[in-house]
Amino acid sequence: MKRRDFITRAGWLAALPFLSAAALGKSSVPKKVLIIGAGMAGAAAARKLKDRGCEVTLLEARNRTGGRIHTHRDWGYPVELGANWIHDAGDTDNPLLSLAEKLDISIRKTNFNSIGLFDLEGNTVNKIAIARFYLQFNKAFKQGAPELLVKETDASLAEMVDYVTRDKKYSEKEKAILALITEGMANTLGTALDNGSAKYYLTQPITKAPLDFLVTGGYQRVVDYLLRDIPVELNTVVREIRTDNERLEIITEQTTYPADFVIVTVPISILQQQRIIFSPALPHWKINSFSKMQLGLFNKVVMEFHSKFWKGDKHFYMHNTSLGNAFGGALNYDHYLNKPVLISMPVDRSAKWVEENDTETIQATWKEILHKAHRGKEIEFKNILVTRWQGDDYARGSYSHVPVGSVAADFEALQQEVGRIHFAGEATQVTQHGTVQGAYNSGVREAMKILSM
């Protein structure tokens, strides 16, 4: 019996005081739904419910909508400080592709193999050497994975890499290529490889499809479109969700909102930190489900220069640095918008370093890195933006990953509602976690549950 079946048959979800949906039954009166969080999950749920005649209000703690989507436009063109890509674009049913086309939002195909690589000294690494090393590494990885995964206990992806590279003697250029591979993996996870479950990712890989699109026309426009004509209460922090035999109430710092249903779309970190009180407390199985996903840390350092000083038109440039964790990896925005902009994407350790240092220190560090790789070039910063998602009170991180020790069977409870309290967000759409479409689909999923009641 599946865990979800057990929970349902045990009757916990139908038990008061969580107001079972069956107890109220279907009604011709429009359902009143409160959605906590105006990010993509909340916006998608709201649109579906509104279009089907429900009374919908969103409560958003920030002074803006979008959540972990945040389009910056002060430089005269859109720059994404949060989510940036439409992944799995090879799937013709991807709703974000349809929305981008409908709204005429510019998107550009990304080639993650188009990389210019520099070693620690700033010397370029030959693309043939990179290709050769990749082939050798992939062969060792495929051979080593079954050997490691037969163990009963889980291992991290870092242990997997160590296992297949043990006893190898690498040159400096080969070390640079290995760093490129491992930091690319960390970038995908949004966390260090020490934190990712080898058993999960290597037996049920959540890999991004080869066809990925960078959103260059403003991701916020999708959220704005979905939320058109739907009331959003900004600067509204939810403190408590209270249920009894007759009522469901959402209590904020300002007022109390009654509702028939509530959809909680806050990041998993907010639930783990118990920033929202549930009265009475959620059942233990639901609380335990929150720990099955962890929020990683992925920041951005957006650097605009007075002019382009680098040669070539690679999609990415990778500079090996002592900070590691993709600090030296940079998206070449000039390729997409013809703007002299590089966007660094540090993860985990280097992302925390970014959080702990001021913008001037970060700029000086990057200037030194770039001078090594582009000797004799004049490098003048025009603007710089630094994100600090861990320090964001309403995110406490970037996007989710499956931690060591978790397996697919653990995740079904993440999607399970408790009475009339529903949960959405990218972390609850496990097969698409860490993606905007995962957030979107999770919102639609919960909206459809409510509409069927």
Coordinates of C-alpha atoms in Angstrom, one line a residue:
M1 CA 0.0 0.0 0.0
K2 CA 1.3 3.4 -0.9
R3 CA 1.9 5.9 1.9
R4 CA -0.7 8.3 0.5
D5 CA -3.3 5.5 0.4
F6 CA -2.5 4.6 4.0
I7 CA -2.9 8.2 5.1
T8 CA -6.2 8.6 3.3
R9 CA -7.7 5.3 4.5
A10 CA -6.6 6.0 8.0
G11 CA -9.2 8.8 7.9
W12 CA -6.8 11.5 9.1
L13 CA -7.5 13.9 6.2
A14 CA -11.3 13.7 6.7
A15 CA -11.1 14.3 10.4
L16 CA -12.2 17.6 12.0
P17 CA -11.0 20.2 13.0
F18 CA -9.4 20.4 9.6
L19 CA -12.8 20.8 7.9
S20 CA -13.1 17.9 5.5
A21 CA -14.1 18.8 2.0
A22 CA -16.6 16.0 2.0
A23 CA -18.4 17.5 4.9
L24 CA -19.4 20.6 3.0
G25 CA -20.1 19.0 -0.3
K26 CA -20.4 20.7 -3.7
S27 CA -22.4 23.9 -3.8
S28 CA -23.6 26.4 -6.4
V29 CA -22.2 29.2 -4.2
P30 CA -18.8 30.3 -5.5
K31 CA -15.9 28.9 -3.4
K32 CA -13.9 31.4 -1.5
V33 CA -10.2 30.6 -1.8
L34 CA -7.3 32.4 -0.1
I35 CA -3.9 31.8 -1.6
I36 CA -0.8 32.5 0.5
G37 CA 2.0 33.7 -1.8
A38 CA 1.8 35.5 -5.2
G39 CA 4.6 33.6 -6.9
M40 CA 4.1 31.4 -9.9
A41 CA 2.4 28.6 -8.0
G42 CA -0.1 31.0 -6.4
A43 CA -0.7 32.9 -9.7
A44 CA -1.4 29.7 -11.6
A45 CA -3.8 28.4 -9.0
A46 CA -5.5 31.8 -8.8
R47 CA -6.0 32.0 -12.6
K48 CA -7.5 28.5 -12.8
L49 CA -9.9 29.1 -9.9
K50 CA -10.9 32.6 -11.0
D51 CA -11.7 31.3 -14.5
R52 CA -13.9 28.7 -13.0
G53 CA -15.9 31.2 -11.0
C54 CA -14.3 31.0 -7.6
E55 CA -13.7 34.1 -5.4
V56 CA -10.0 34.3 -5.0
T57 CA -7.6 36.6 -3.1
L58 CA -3.9 36.3 -2.8
L59 CA -1.9 37.3 0.3
E60 CA 1.7 38.3 -0.4
A61 CA 4.2 39.2 2.2
R62 CA 6.5 41.2 -0.1
N63 CA 5.7 44.5 -1.7
R64 CA 5.7 42.9 -5.1
T65 CA 4.3 39.8 -6.8
G66 CA 6.5 37.1 -8.4
G67 CA 8.1 35.4 -5.4
R68 CA 11.3 33.9 -6.6
I69 CA 10.7 35.4 -10.0
H70 CA 12.0 39.0 -9.9
T71 CA 12.5 41.0 -13.1
H72 CA 14.8 44.0 -12.8
R73 CA 14.2 46.8 -15.4
D74 CA 16.0 49.8 -14.0
W75 CA 18.8 49.4 -16.6
G76 CA 16.4 49.8 -19.5
Y77 CA 16.2 46.1 -20.3
P78 CA 15.0 43.1 -18.3
V79 CA 17.4 41.2 -16.1
E80 CA 16.1 38.3 -14.0
L81 CA 17.3 38.3 -10.4
G82 CA 15.5 35.0 -9.7
A83 CA 14.3 32.3 -12.0
N84 CA 15.5 32.7 -15.6
W85 CA 14.8 29.6 -17.7
I86 CA 12.0 27.7 -19.2
H87 CA 13.2 24.1 -18.7
D88 CA 12.0 21.0 -20.5
A89 CA 11.0 23.1 -23.5
G90 CA 11.1 20.0 -25.6
D91 CA 7.8 19.1 -24.0
T92 CA 5.1 20.6 -26.3
D93 CA 2.7 20.7 -23.4
N94 CA 4.9 23.0 -21.4
P95 CA 2.5 25.7 -20.2
L96 CA 5.2 28.4 -19.9
L97 CA 6.1 28.1 -23.6
S98 CA 2.4 28.7 -24.5
L99 CA 2.2 31.7 -22.2
A100 CA 5.5 33.2 -23.6
E101 CA 4.2 32.8 -27.1
K102 CA 0.8 34.2 -26.2
L103 CA 2.3 37.3 -24.5
D104 CA 5.1 37.7 -27.1
I105 CA 7.8 37.4 -24.5
S106 CA 11.2 37.0 -26.0
I107 CA 13.0 33.7 -25.2
R108 CA 16.3 32.4 -26.5
K109 CA 17.6 28.8 -26.7
T110 CA 20.5 28.0 -24.4
N111 CA 23.3 25.7 -25.2
F112 CA 24.8 24.6 -21.9
N113 CA 27.7 23.0 -23.8
S114 CA 28.8 26.4 -25.3
I115 CA 31.4 27.2 -22.6
G116 CA 34.7 29.1 -22.6
L117 CA 36.8 27.7 -19.8
F118 CA 39.7 29.4 -17.9
D119 CA 41.9 27.7 -15.4
L120 CA 43.0 29.2 -12.0
E121 CA 45.7 31.3 -13.7
G122 CA 43.3 32.7 -16.3
N123 CA 44.6 30.5 -19.2
T124 CA 42.1 29.2 -21.7
V125 CA 41.4 25.4 -21.8
N126 CA 41.2 23.9 -25.3
K127 CA 37.8 22.7 -26.2
I128 CA 39.2 19.4 -27.6
A129 CA 40.7 18.7 -24.1
I130 CA 37.4 19.5 -22.5
A131 CA 35.5 17.1 -24.9
R132 CA 38.1 14.3 -24.3
F133 CA 37.9 14.7 -20.5
Y134 CA 34.1 14.7 -20.6
L135 CA 34.0 11.4 -22.4
Q136 CA 36.4 9.8 -20.0
F137 CA 34.5 11.1 -17.0
N138 CA 31.1 10.0 -18.3
K139 CA 32.4 6.5 -19.0
A140 CA 33.8 6.3 -15.4
F141 CA 30.6 7.7 -14.0
K142 CA 28.4 5.2 -15.8
Q143 CA 30.6 2.3 -14.7
G144 CA 30.9 3.5 -11.1
A145 CA 27.3 4.4 -10.4
P146 CA 26.0 0.8 -10.2
E147 CA 28.9 -0.2 -7.9
L148 CA 28.1 2.6 -5.5
L149 CA 24.3 2.4 -5.7
V150 CA 24.1 -1.3 -4.7
K151 CA 24.9 -0.2 -1.1
E152 CA 21.9 -0.1 1.2
T153 CA 22.6 3.4 2.5
D154 CA 22.4 6.4 0.4
A155 CA 25.4 8.4 -0.8
S156 CA 25.8 12.0 -1.9
L157 CA 26.6 13.0 -5.5
A158 CA 29.9 14.3 -4.2
E159 CA 30.7 10.8 -2.9
M160 CA 29.8 9.5 -6.4
V161 CA 32.2 11.9 -8.0
D162 CA 35.0 11.1 -5.5
Y163 CA 34.3 7.4 -6.1
V164 CA 34.9 7.6 -9.9
T165 CA 37.8 10.0 -9.7
R166 CA 39.7 8.2 -6.9
D167 CA 43.4 7.6 -7.5
K168 CA 43.4 9.9 -10.6
K169 CA 46.2 12.3 -11.1
Y170 CA 45.0 15.4 -12.8
S171 CA 46.8 18.3 -14.4
E172 CA 45.7 21.9 -13.7
K173 CA 43.7 22.0 -16.9
E174 CA 42.1 18.7 -16.1
K175 CA 41.2 20.0 -12.6
A176 CA 39.6 23.0 -14.3
I177 CA 37.5 20.7 -16.5
L178 CA 36.5 18.5 -13.5
A179 CA 35.4 21.7 -11.7
L180 CA 33.4 22.7 -14.7
I181 CA 31.6 19.4 -14.6
T182 CA 30.9 19.3 -10.9
E183 CA 30.0 22.9 -10.6
G184 CA 27.6 22.5 -13.5
M185 CA 25.9 19.7 -11.6
A186 CA 25.8 21.9 -8.5
N187 CA 24.3 24.7 -10.5
T188 CA 21.5 22.4 -11.7
L189 CA 20.7 21.2 -8.1
G190 CA 21.1 24.7 -6.6
T191 CA 23.3 23.2 -3.8
A192 CA 26.6 21.5 -3.2
L193 CA 26.9 17.9 -4.5
D194 CA 27.4 16.9 -0.8
N195 CA 23.7 17.6 -0.3
G196 CA 22.2 15.8 -3.3
S197 CA 21.0 12.2 -3.0
A198 CA 22.9 9.9 -5.4
K199 CA 20.3 7.2 -5.2
Y200 CA 17.5 9.6 -6.1
Y201 CA 19.2 11.5 -8.9
L202 CA 20.9 8.5 -10.5
T203 CA 18.0 6.2 -10.4
Q204 CA 15.2 8.7 -11.0
P205 CA 17.1 11.5 -12.6
I206 CA 15.4 14.9 -12.9
T207 CA 17.5 16.2 -15.7
K208 CA 16.6 19.2 -17.7
A209 CA 15.7 18.6 -21.3
P210 CA 18.3 19.6 -24.0
L211 CA 15.9 22.3 -25.1
D212 CA 16.0 25.1 -22.5
F213 CA 15.1 28.7 -23.1
L214 CA 16.4 31.8 -21.4
V215 CA 13.6 34.2 -20.8
T216 CA 14.9 37.6 -22.0
G217 CA 11.6 39.5 -22.3
G218 CA 10.6 39.6 -18.6
Y219 CA 9.4 36.5 -16.6
Q220 CA 7.3 38.9 -14.4
R221 CA 5.0 39.4 -17.4
V222 CA 3.8 35.9 -17.1
V223 CA 2.9 36.4 -13.4
D224 CA 1.2 39.7 -14.2
Y225 CA -0.9 38.1 -16.9
L226 CA -2.1 35.3 -14.7
L227 CA -3.0 37.7 -11.9
R228 CA -4.9 40.2 -14.0
D229 CA -8.2 41.1 -12.4
I230 CA -7.4 39.1 -9.3
P231 CA -7.0 41.0 -6.0
V232 CA -3.5 40.7 -4.3
E233 CA -2.9 42.0 -0.8
L234 CA 0.7 43.1 -0.7
N235 CA 2.8 43.5 2.5
T236 CA 0.5 41.0 4.1
V237 CA 2.3 38.5 6.3
V238 CA 0.3 35.4 7.3
R239 CA 0.9 34.4 10.9
E240 CA -1.6 31.6 11.5
I241 CA -4.1 29.4 9.8
R242 CA -6.8 28.5 12.2
T243 CA -9.5 25.8 11.7
D244 CA -12.3 24.6 13.9
N245 CA -15.5 22.6 13.3
E246 CA -17.1 25.4 11.2
R247 CA -14.5 27.9 10.1
L248 CA -11.3 28.3 8.3
E249 CA -9.4 31.6 9.0
I250 CA -6.2 33.1 7.8
I251 CA -4.7 35.5 10.3
T252 CA -2.3 38.2 9.2
E253 CA -0.6 41.0 11.0
Q254 CA -3.4 43.3 9.8
T255 CA -6.6 41.3 9.8
T256 CA -8.4 38.0 9.6
Y257 CA -9.6 36.5 6.4
P258 CA -12.3 33.8 6.3
A259 CA -12.2 31.2 3.5
D260 CA -13.6 27.9 2.3
F261 CA -10.1 26.7 1.2
V262 CA -6.6 27.9 1.5
I263 CA -3.6 27.1 -0.7
V264 CA -0.2 27.6 0.9
T265 CA 2.5 28.3 -1.7
V266 CA 5.3 29.6 0.4
P267 CA 8.8 28.1 -0.1
I268 CA 9.4 24.8 1.7
S269 CA 12.0 26.6 4.0
I270 CA 9.2 28.8 5.5
L271 CA 7.2 25.7 6.4
Q272 CA 10.3 24.0 7.8
Q273 CA 11.0 27.0 10.0
Q274 CA 7.3 27.0 11.2
R275 CA 6.9 30.6 10.2
I276 CA 3.2 30.0 9.8
I277 CA 1.4 28.6 12.8
F278 CA -1.3 25.9 12.1
S279 CA -4.0 25.8 14.8
P280 CA -4.5 23.0 15.6
A281 CA -1.1 21.6 14.6
L282 CA -0.7 19.7 11.4
P283 CA -0.6 15.9 11.7
H284 CA 2.9 14.5 12.2
W285 CA 3.0 12.8 8.7
K286 CA 2.5 16.2 7.1
I287 CA 5.1 18.0 9.2
N288 CA 7.6 15.2 8.5
S289 CA 6.9 15.5 4.7
F290 CA 8.4 19.0 4.8
S291 CA 11.8 17.7 5.6
K292 CA 11.9 15.5 2.4
M293 CA 13.0 18.4 0.3
Q294 CA 15.6 21.0 1.1
L295 CA 16.1 24.5 -0.2
G296 CA 19.5 25.2 -1.7
L297 CA 21.1 28.6 -2.3
F298 CA 21.8 30.0 -5.8
N299 CA 22.6 33.7 -6.1
K300 CA 23.4 36.0 -9.0
V301 CA 26.0 38.7 -9.5
V302 CA 24.9 40.8 -12.5
M303 CA 27.7 42.8 -13.9
E304 CA 27.1 45.5 -16.5
F305 CA 30.2 47.0 -18.2
H306 CA 30.7 50.1 -20.2
S307 CA 31.7 48.0 -23.2
K308 CA 32.3 44.4 -24.1
F309 CA 36.0 43.5 -23.5
W310 CA 35.8 39.7 -24.0
K311 CA 36.1 37.9 -27.3
G312 CA 33.8 35.3 -28.7
D313 CA 30.1 34.5 -28.3
K314 CA 30.0 31.5 -26.0
H315 CA 26.7 31.2 -24.0
F316 CA 28.8 30.8 -20.8
Y317 CA 32.3 31.5 -19.5
M318 CA 33.7 29.5 -16.7
H319 CA 36.6 30.9 -14.6
N320 CA 38.1 28.5 -12.0
T321 CA 38.4 30.3 -8.7
S322 CA 39.4 29.4 -5.1
L323 CA 35.8 30.1 -4.1
G324 CA 34.4 27.2 -6.2
N325 CA 30.8 26.3 -6.4
A326 CA 30.3 28.1 -9.7
F327 CA 31.3 31.5 -8.4
G328 CA 33.4 32.0 -11.6
G329 CA 30.7 30.7 -13.9
A330 CA 29.1 33.5 -15.9
L331 CA 26.2 33.7 -18.3
N332 CA 27.1 35.8 -21.4
Y333 CA 24.1 38.1 -21.6
D334 CA 25.7 39.8 -24.6
H335 CA 24.9 36.7 -26.6
Y336 CA 21.2 37.1 -25.8
L337 CA 20.5 40.8 -25.7
N338 CA 23.6 42.4 -27.2
K339 CA 24.4 44.0 -23.8
P340 CA 27.9 44.0 -22.2
V341 CA 26.7 42.0 -19.2
L342 CA 28.0 38.9 -17.4
I343 CA 25.9 37.1 -14.8
S344 CA 27.7 35.1 -12.3
M345 CA 25.7 32.2 -10.6
P346 CA 27.3 31.1 -7.4
V347 CA 25.9 28.2 -5.5
D348 CA 26.1 27.0 -1.9
R349 CA 29.5 27.9 -0.4
S350 CA 30.2 30.7 -2.9
A351 CA 26.6 31.8 -2.7
K352 CA 27.0 32.1 1.0
W353 CA 30.2 34.1 0.5
V354 CA 28.2 36.5 -1.6
E355 CA 25.7 36.9 1.2
E356 CA 28.4 37.6 3.7
N357 CA 30.3 40.2 1.7
D358 CA 29.5 43.7 0.5
T359 CA 29.0 44.6 -3.2
E360 CA 32.3 46.5 -3.4
T361 CA 34.2 43.3 -2.3
I362 CA 32.4 41.2 -4.7
Q363 CA 33.1 43.6 -7.6
A364 CA 36.8 43.8 -6.7
T365 CA 37.0 40.0 -6.6
W366 CA 35.4 39.7 -10.0
K367 CA 37.6 42.4 -11.5
E368 CA 40.7 40.4 -10.5
I369 CA 39.2 37.3 -12.0
L370 CA 38.5 39.0 -15.3
H371 CA 41.9 40.7 -15.5
K372 CA 43.5 37.3 -15.3
A373 CA 41.4 35.9 -18.1
H374 CA 41.6 39.1 -20.3
R375 CA 45.1 40.4 -19.8
G376 CA 45.6 44.0 -20.9
K377 CA 42.0 44.7 -21.4
E378 CA 40.3 47.8 -19.8
I379 CA 37.5 46.5 -17.6
E380 CA 35.1 49.2 -16.3
F381 CA 32.0 48.3 -14.4
K382 CA 28.9 50.4 -15.1
N383 CA 26.5 48.7 -12.8
I384 CA 26.4 45.7 -10.5
L385 CA 23.5 43.9 -8.8
V386 CA 23.9 41.1 -6.2
T387 CA 21.1 38.9 -5.0
R388 CA 21.0 37.5 -1.5
W389 CA 18.2 34.9 -1.5
Q390 CA 19.1 33.3 1.9
G391 CA 18.8 36.7 3.5
D392 CA 15.3 37.2 2.0
D393 CA 12.9 36.7 4.9
Y394 CA 10.2 35.2 2.6
A395 CA 12.5 32.8 0.7
R396 CA 15.5 31.7 2.8
G397 CA 17.0 30.1 -0.2
S398 CA 16.5 29.6 -3.9
Y399 CA 15.0 26.3 -5.1
S400 CA 14.7 22.8 -3.8
H401 CA 16.6 19.6 -4.1
V402 CA 16.3 16.0 -2.9
P403 CA 18.7 15.6 0.1
V404 CA 20.7 12.5 0.9
G405 CA 18.6 9.8 2.6
S406 CA 15.3 10.6 0.8
V407 CA 13.7 8.5 -1.9
A408 CA 10.8 9.0 -4.3
A409 CA 8.3 7.2 -2.0
D410 CA 8.8 9.9 0.7
F411 CA 7.3 12.7 -1.4
E412 CA 3.7 11.8 -1.9
A413 CA 2.7 13.4 1.4
L414 CA 4.2 16.7 0.2
Q415 CA 1.3 17.1 -2.2
Q416 CA -1.4 15.9 0.2
E417 CA -3.9 18.4 1.5
V418 CA -5.0 18.4 5.1
G419 CA -8.7 19.0 5.1
R420 CA -9.2 22.3 3.4
I421 CA -5.6 23.4 3.7
H422 CA -3.8 22.7 0.4
F423 CA 0.0 23.0 -0.4
A424 CA 1.6 24.0 -3.7
G425 CA 5.1 25.2 -4.8
E426 CA 7.9 23.8 -6.8
A427 CA 9.1 21.6 -4.0
T428 CA 5.8 19.8 -3.9
Q429 CA 5.9 19.0 -7.7
V430 CA 8.7 16.5 -7.1
T431 CA 9.3 15.4 -10.6
Q432 CA 9.7 19.0 -11.7
H433 CA 11.2 20.5 -8.6
G434 CA 13.5 23.4 -9.0
T435 CA 11.7 24.7 -12.1
V436 CA 9.1 27.4 -12.7
Q437 CA 6.9 25.0 -14.6
G438 CA 7.0 22.8 -11.5
A439 CA 5.6 25.7 -9.5
Y440 CA 3.0 26.5 -12.2
N441 CA 1.8 22.9 -12.4
S442 CA 1.6 22.5 -8.6
G443 CA -0.7 25.5 -8.5
V444 CA -2.9 24.1 -11.2
R445 CA -2.9 20.7 -9.4
E446 CA -4.3 22.1 -6.2
A447 CA -6.8 24.3 -8.0
M448 CA -8.2 21.3 -9.8
K449 CA -8.5 19.4 -6.5
I450 CA -10.6 22.3 -5.0
L451 CA -12.7 22.6 -8.1
S452 CA -13.5 18.9 -7.9
M453 CA -14.8 19.2 -4.4

